Coordinates of C-alpha atoms and ligand atoms in Angstrom, one line a residue:
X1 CA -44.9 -37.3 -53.7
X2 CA -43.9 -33.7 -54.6
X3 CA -46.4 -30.9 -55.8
X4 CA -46.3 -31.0 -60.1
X5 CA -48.0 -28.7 -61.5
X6 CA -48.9 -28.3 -65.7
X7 CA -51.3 -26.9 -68.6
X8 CA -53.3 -28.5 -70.5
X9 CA -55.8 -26.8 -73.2
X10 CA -55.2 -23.8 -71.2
X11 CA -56.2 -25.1 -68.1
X12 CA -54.1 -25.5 -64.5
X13 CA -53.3 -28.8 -63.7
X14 CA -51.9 -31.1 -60.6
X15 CA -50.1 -33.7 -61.7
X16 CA -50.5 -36.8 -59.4
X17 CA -49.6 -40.4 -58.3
X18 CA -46.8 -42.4 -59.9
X19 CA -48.9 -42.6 -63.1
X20 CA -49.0 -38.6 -63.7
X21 CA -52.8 -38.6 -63.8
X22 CA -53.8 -34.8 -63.9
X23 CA -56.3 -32.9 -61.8
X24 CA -58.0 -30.0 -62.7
X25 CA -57.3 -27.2 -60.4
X26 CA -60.5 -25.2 -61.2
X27 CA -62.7 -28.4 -60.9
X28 CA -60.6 -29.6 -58.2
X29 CA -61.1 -26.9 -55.9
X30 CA -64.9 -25.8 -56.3
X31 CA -64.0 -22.6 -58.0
X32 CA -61.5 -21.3 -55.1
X33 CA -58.6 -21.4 -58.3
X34 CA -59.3 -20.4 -61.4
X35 CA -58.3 -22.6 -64.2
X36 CA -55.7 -19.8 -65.3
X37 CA -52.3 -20.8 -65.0
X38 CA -51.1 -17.1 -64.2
X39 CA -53.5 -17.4 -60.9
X40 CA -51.9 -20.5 -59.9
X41 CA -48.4 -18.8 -59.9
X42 CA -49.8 -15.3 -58.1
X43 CA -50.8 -17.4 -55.6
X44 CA -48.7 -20.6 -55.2
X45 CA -48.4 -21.0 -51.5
X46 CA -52.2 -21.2 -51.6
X47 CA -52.3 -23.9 -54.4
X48 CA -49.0 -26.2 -52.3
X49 CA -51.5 -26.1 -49.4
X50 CA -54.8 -27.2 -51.4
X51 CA -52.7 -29.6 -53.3
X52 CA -51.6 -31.2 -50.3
X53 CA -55.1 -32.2 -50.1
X54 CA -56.6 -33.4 -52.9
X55 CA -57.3 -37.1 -52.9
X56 CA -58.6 -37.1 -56.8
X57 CA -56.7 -39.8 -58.2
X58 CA -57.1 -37.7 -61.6
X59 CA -57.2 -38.9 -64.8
X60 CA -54.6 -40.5 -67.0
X61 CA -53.0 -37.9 -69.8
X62 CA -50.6 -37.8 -73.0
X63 CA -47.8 -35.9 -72.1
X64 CA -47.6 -35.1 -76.1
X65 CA -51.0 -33.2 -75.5
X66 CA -49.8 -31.1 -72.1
X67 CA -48.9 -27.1 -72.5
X68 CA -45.8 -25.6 -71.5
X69 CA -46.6 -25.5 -67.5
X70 CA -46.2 -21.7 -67.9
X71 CA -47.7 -21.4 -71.7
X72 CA -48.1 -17.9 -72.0
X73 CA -45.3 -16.1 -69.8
X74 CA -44.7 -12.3 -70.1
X75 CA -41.1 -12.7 -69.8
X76 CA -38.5 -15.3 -70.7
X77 CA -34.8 -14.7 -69.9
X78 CA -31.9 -17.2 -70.8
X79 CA -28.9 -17.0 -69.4
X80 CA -25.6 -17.6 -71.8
X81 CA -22.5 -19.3 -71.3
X82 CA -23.1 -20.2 -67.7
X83 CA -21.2 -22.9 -67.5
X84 CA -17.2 -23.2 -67.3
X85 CA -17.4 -26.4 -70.0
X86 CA -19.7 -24.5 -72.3
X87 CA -17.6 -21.0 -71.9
X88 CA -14.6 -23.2 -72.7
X89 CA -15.9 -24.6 -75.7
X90 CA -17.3 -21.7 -77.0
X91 CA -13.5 -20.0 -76.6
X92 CA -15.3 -17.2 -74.6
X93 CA -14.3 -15.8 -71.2
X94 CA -16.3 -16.9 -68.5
X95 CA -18.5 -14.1 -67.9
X96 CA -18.2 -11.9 -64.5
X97 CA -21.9 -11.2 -64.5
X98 CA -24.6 -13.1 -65.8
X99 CA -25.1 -13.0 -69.3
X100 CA -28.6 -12.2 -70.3
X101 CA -30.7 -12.5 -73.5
X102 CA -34.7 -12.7 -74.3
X103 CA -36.7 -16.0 -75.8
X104 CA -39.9 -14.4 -77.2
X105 CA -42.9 -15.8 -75.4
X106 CA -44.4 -16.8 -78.9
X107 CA -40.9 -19.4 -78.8
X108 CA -42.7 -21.4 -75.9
X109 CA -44.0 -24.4 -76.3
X110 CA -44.7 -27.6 -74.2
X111 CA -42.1 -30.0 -73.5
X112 CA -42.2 -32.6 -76.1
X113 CA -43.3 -30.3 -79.0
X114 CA -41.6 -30.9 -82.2
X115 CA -38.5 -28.8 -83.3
X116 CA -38.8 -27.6 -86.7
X117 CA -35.2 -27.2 -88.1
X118 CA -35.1 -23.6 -90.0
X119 CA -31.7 -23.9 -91.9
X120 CA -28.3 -25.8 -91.4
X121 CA -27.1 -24.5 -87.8
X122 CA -29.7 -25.5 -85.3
X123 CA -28.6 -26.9 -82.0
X124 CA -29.2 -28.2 -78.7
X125 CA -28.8 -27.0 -74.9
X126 CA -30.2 -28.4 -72.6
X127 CA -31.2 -26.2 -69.4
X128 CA -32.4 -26.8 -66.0
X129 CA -35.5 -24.0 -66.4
X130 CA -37.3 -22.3 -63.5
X131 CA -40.7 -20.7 -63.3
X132 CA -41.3 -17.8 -61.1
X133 CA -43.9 -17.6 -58.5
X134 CA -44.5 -14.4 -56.8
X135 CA -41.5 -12.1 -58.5
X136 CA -40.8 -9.2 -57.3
X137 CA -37.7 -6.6 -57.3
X138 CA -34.9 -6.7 -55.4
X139 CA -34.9 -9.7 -54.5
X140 CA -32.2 -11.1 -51.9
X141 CA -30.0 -14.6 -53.2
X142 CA -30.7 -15.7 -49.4
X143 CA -34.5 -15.2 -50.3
X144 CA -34.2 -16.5 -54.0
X145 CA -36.2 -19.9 -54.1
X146 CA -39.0 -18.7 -52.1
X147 CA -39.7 -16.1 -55.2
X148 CA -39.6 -19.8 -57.8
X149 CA -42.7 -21.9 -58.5
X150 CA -40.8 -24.7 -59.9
X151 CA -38.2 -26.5 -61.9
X152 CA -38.2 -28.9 -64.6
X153 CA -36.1 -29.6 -67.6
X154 CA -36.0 -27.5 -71.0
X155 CA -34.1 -26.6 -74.8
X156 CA -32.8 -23.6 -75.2
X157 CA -33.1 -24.4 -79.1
X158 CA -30.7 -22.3 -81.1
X159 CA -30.5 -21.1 -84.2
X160 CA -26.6 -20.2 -84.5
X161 CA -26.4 -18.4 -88.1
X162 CA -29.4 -16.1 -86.9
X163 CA -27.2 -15.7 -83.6
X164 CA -24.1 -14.9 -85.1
X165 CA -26.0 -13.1 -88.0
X166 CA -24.6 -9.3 -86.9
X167 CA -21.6 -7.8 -85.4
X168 CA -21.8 -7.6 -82.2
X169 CA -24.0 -11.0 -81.9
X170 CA -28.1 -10.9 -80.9
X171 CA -29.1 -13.9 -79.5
X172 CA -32.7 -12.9 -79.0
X173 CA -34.3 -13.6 -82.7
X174 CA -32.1 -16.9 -83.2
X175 CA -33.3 -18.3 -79.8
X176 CA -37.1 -17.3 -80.7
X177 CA -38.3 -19.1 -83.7
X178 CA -41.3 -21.6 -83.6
X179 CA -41.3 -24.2 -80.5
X180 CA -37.5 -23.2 -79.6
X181 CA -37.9 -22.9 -75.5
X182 CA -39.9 -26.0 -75.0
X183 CA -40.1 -26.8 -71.4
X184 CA -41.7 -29.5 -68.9
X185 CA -43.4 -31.7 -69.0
X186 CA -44.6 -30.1 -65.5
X187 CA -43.4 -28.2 -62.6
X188 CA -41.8 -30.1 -59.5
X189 CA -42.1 -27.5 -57.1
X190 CA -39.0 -26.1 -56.0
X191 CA -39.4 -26.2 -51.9
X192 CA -40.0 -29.7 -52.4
X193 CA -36.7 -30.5 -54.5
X194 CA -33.8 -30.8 -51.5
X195 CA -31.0 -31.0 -54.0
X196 CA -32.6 -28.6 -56.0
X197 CA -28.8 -26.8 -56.8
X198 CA -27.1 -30.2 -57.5
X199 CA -29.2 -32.2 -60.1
X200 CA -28.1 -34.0 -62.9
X201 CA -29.0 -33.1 -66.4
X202 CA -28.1 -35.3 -69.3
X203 CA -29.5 -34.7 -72.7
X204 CA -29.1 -37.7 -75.8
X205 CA -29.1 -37.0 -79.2
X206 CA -30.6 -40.5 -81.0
X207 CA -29.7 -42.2 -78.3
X208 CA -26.3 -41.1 -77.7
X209 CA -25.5 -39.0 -74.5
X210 CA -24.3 -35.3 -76.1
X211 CA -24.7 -32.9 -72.6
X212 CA -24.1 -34.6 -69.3
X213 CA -23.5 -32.2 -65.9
X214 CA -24.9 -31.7 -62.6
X215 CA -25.9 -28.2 -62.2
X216 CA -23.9 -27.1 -58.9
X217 CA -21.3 -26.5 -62.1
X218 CA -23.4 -23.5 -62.9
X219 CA -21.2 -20.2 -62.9
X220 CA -24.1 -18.5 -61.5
X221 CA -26.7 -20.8 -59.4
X222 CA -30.5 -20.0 -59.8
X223 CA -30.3 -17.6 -56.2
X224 CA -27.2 -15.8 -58.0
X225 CA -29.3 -15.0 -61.5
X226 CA -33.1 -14.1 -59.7
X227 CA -31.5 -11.4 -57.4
X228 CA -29.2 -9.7 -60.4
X229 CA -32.3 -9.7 -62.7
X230 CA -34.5 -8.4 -60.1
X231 CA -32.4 -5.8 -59.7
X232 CA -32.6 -4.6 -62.9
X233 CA -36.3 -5.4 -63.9
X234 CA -39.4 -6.6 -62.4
X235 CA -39.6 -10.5 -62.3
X236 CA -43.1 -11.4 -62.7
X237 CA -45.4 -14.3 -61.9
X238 CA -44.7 -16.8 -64.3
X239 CA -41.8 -15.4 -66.0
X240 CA -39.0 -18.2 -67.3
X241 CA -35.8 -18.2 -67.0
X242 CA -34.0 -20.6 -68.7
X243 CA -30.4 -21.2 -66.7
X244 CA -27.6 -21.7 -69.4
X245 CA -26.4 -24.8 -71.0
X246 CA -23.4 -27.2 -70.3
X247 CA -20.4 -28.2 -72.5
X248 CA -21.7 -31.0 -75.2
X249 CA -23.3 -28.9 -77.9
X250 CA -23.1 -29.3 -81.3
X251 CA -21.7 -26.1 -83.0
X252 CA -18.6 -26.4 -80.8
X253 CA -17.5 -29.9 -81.9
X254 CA -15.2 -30.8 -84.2
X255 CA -16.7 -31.2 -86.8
X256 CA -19.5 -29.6 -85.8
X257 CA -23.1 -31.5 -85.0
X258 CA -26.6 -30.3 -86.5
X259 CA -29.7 -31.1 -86.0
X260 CA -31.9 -32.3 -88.9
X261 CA -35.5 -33.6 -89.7
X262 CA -35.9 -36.8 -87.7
X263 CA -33.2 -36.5 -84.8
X264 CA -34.8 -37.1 -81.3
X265 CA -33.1 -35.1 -78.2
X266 CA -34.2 -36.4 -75.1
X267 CA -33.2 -34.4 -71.9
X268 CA -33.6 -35.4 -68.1
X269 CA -33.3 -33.6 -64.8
X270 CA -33.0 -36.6 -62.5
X271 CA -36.0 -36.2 -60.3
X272 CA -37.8 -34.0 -61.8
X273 CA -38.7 -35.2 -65.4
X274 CA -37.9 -36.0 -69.3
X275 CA -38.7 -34.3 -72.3
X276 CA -38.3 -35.6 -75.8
X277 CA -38.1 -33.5 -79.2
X278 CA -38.2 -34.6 -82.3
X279 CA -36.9 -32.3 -85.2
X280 CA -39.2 -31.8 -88.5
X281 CA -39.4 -29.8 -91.2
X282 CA -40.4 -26.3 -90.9
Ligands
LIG1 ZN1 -28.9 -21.5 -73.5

């Protein structure tokens, strides 16, 4: 089975076996890793090779109680409108280079954390969200994964009116409140993914199918978005970067979809895992 990697109470974890049993790094490996996640991505070749070796069957574990599997990055891009069906719907040109806001690190949160629902314009995107390994500047599209950790699924939670509050638009604050970039429930990591530019990502909202894609239909693929950025700044280990969201969200529909206390969203990336919010009350 494929390298996962999470958090829990702060602390590295392999996730292993068909049952998702978790294995502590530091314990694991004597001391050679430390139980900080940030060490884990600095040096991830090193951890792929130890955890090809562990035969700790691990212990069982809630994915309700897991962290984010990068809990604490020091940056978190997302990436707008990078999809033709979500352009479309949005009635915005499709952009010529990718379009890039911040998600405040405090905004992280683990993959099924609650979504508290600030207002009457909250919404949904799902997003296939990658976690950097080694970073760097520069960095070539050919070269591109071999700079990524690993993927798994995520919600670029949005707060629209705080989006569109100002003319032009900010996306930063209105994609940065409390638990709105939850991701997980753990890394699959991304040399062991062989399809990892063609998955399919669905997302249900109560039970009904809202987003629905494959993410070859991305305007700019995961190699296209980790060589502009680098360009620009200085990816680091265990920076985010949330890839854009499909057509299927709410504000664009007609009439337009909310969330509100009590609505569940569950969103998969075949392959690589599930996630399941539940909106609540601030
Ligand atoms: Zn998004």
């Amino acid at each position: 089975m494929s390298f996962r990697f999470t958090c829990k109470d702060g602390r590295a974890q392999l996730v292993v076996g068909p049952n998702n049993h978790l294995v502590d790094l530091e314990k694991a490996s004597g001391g050679k890793f430390s139980s900080e996640p940030i060490d884990a991505f600095h040096r991830w070749d090193e951890v792929r090779q130890f955890a090809a070796t562990v035969t700790d069957t691990g212990v069982p574990c809630d994915v309700n109680e897991l962290d984010a599997p990068s809990p604490w990055p020091t940056q978190v891009f997302g990436i707008g409108l990078n999809y033709r069906t979500h352009a479309e719907e949005s009635g915005m040109p499709i952009p010529t280079a990718p379009l890039t806001f911040t998600k405040f690190s405090s905004s992280v949160a683990h993959g099924n954390a609650d979504v508290p629902i600030y207002g009457g314009s909250v919404d949904w995107e799902v997003e296939l969200v990658v976690v950097m390994a080694s970073g760097g500047r520069d960095i070539a599209k050919e070269n591109a994964w071999n700079h990524v950790a690993g993927i798994c699924v995520g919600q670029d939670i949005s707060d629209r009116a705080l989006q569109f509050a100002t003319t032009p638009p900010q996306f930063n604050l209105g994609k940065s409140r409390k638990n709105y970039s939850p991701f997980g429930p753990w890394l699959v990591d991304a040399q062991e993914v062989p399809n990892k530019d063609a998955l399919h990502m669905t997302c249900t909202l109560n039970g009904e199918v809202v987003q629905d894609t494959v993410t070859d239909d991305l305007i700019f693929s995961v190699s296209d978005i980790i060589s502009y950025l680098s360009g620009i700044v200085q990816l680091l280990p265990g920076d985010v970067i949330f890839t854009g969201t499909p057509g299927g969200v709410g504000f664009s529909r007609k009439p337009p979809i909310t969330l509100k206390p009590g609505d569940v969203l569950v969103s998969t990336l075949d392959g690589i895992g599930t996630t399941t919010n539940t909106c609540v009350q601030p």
